[in-house]
Amino acid sequence: MTGYWNHNTHYHGVVLRGVPRGCREALDVGCGDGLLVRRLAPRARHVTGLDRSPEMILKAKALSAGVGNVDFVESGLLEYDLPEDHYDFVCSVAAIHHMDFVKGLTAMRDAVCPGGSLVVISLARNGSLRDWAYAVAGVPVHHVHRLRNRRRADGGPGAPIADPDMTWDEVRDEALRLLPGAVFQRHLLWRYSIAWRKPR
């Protein structure tokens, strides 16, 4: 995949694998400069990028000029009137820790249509010795990927940064409570993924 490399874009592949066949409407929450929206565009009839930052939305629109099946909306997730049961695919990368986790995940869940999919990638806080040990294990992996992607590393939209409040265990427990049957996975480059398909 073309584009810059960082810890978030590294997991775009996890997101793209979750797009259902025949996807009509897709939504990227916290889209930043629209890189993931542009990567979703060949896989869906229409993709909407949602971001609260006016600077990011302007940049996303400029970078996506000529991509005919995407649009961008300047709004936070919890302030936006999302249609329920509407999207075949909803995703979010490194955005949900900027908001109330339960409200954000519930809003995304409710926007997915029956049979549709939701994928969330984000960060959590180390809350135990086990967490810290896992975080340390990611350091050599980080350096390997930085060397492999040194020409593209550390580029990005300059989006706002926030430290996560919830621990890995708290995120997992809340995700599985709100999304029965979801798959929670912790990844080495200090991210987790939640993948869920809404029952028909």
CSV table of N, CA and C in Angstrom, one decimal, residues 5-7 10 138-154 189:
chain,number,residue,atom,x,y,z
A,5,TRP,N,4.3,5.7,6.5
A,5,TRP,CA,4.2,4.6,7.5
A,5,TRP,C,4.3,5.2,8.9
A,6,ASN,N,3.4,4.7,9.7
A,6,ASN,CA,3.5,4.9,11.2
A,6,ASN,C,2.8,3.7,11.9
A,7,HIS,N,2.7,3.8,13.2
A,7,HIS,CA,2.1,2.6,13.9
A,7,HIS,C,0.6,2.5,13.6
A,10,HIS,N,0.3,1.1,9.8
A,10,HIS,CA,0.8,-0.3,9.8
A,10,HIS,C,-0.4,-1.3,9.9
A,138,GLY,N,7.6,-5.1,22.0
A,138,GLY,CA,7.3,-4.4,20.8
A,138,GLY,C,8.4,-3.5,20.3
A,139,VAL,N,9.4,-3.2,21.1
A,139,VAL,CA,10.4,-2.2,20.8
A,139,VAL,C,11.3,-2.8,19.6
A,140,PRO,N,11.8,-4.0,19.6
A,140,PRO,CA,12.6,-4.5,18.5
A,140,PRO,C,11.8,-4.6,17.2
A,141,VAL,N,10.5,-4.9,17.3
A,141,VAL,CA,9.6,-5.0,16.2
A,141,VAL,C,9.4,-3.6,15.6
A,142,HIS,N,9.3,-2.6,16.4
A,142,HIS,CA,9.2,-1.2,16.0
A,142,HIS,C,10.4,-0.8,15.1
A,143,HIS,N,11.6,-1.2,15.6
A,143,HIS,CA,12.8,-0.8,14.9
A,143,HIS,C,13.0,-1.5,13.6
A,144,VAL,N,12.6,-2.8,13.6
A,144,VAL,CA,12.6,-3.5,12.3
A,144,VAL,C,11.7,-2.8,11.2
A,145,HIS,N,10.5,-2.5,11.7
A,145,HIS,CA,9.6,-1.9,10.7
A,145,HIS,C,10.0,-0.5,10.3
A,146,ARG,N,10.6,0.3,11.2
A,146,ARG,CA,11.1,1.6,10.9
A,146,ARG,C,12.3,1.5,9.8
A,147,LEU,N,13.1,0.5,10.0
A,147,LEU,CA,14.2,0.3,9.0
A,147,LEU,C,13.6,-0.1,7.7
A,148,ARG,N,12.6,-1.0,7.6
A,148,ARG,CA,12.0,-1.4,6.4
A,148,ARG,C,11.3,-0.3,5.7
A,149,ASN,N,10.8,0.6,6.5
A,149,ASN,CA,9.9,1.7,5.9
A,149,ASN,C,10.6,3.1,6.1
A,150,ARG,N,11.9,3.1,6.2
A,150,ARG,CA,12.6,4.4,6.6
A,150,ARG,C,12.3,5.5,5.6
A,151,ARG,N,12.0,5.2,4.3
A,151,ARG,CA,11.7,6.3,3.4
A,151,ARG,C,10.4,6.8,3.6
A,152,ARG,N,9.5,6.1,4.3
A,152,ARG,CA,8.1,6.5,4.4
A,152,ARG,C,7.8,6.7,5.9
A,153,ALA,N,8.7,6.4,6.8
A,153,ALA,CA,8.4,6.5,8.2
A,153,ALA,C,8.1,7.9,8.8
A,154,ASP,N,7.2,7.9,9.7
A,154,ASP,CA,6.9,9.1,10.5
A,154,ASP,C,6.3,10.2,9.7
A,189,LEU,N,2.8,-3.5,18.0
A,189,LEU,CA,3.2,-2.1,17.9
A,189,LEU,C,2.2,-1.2,18.7
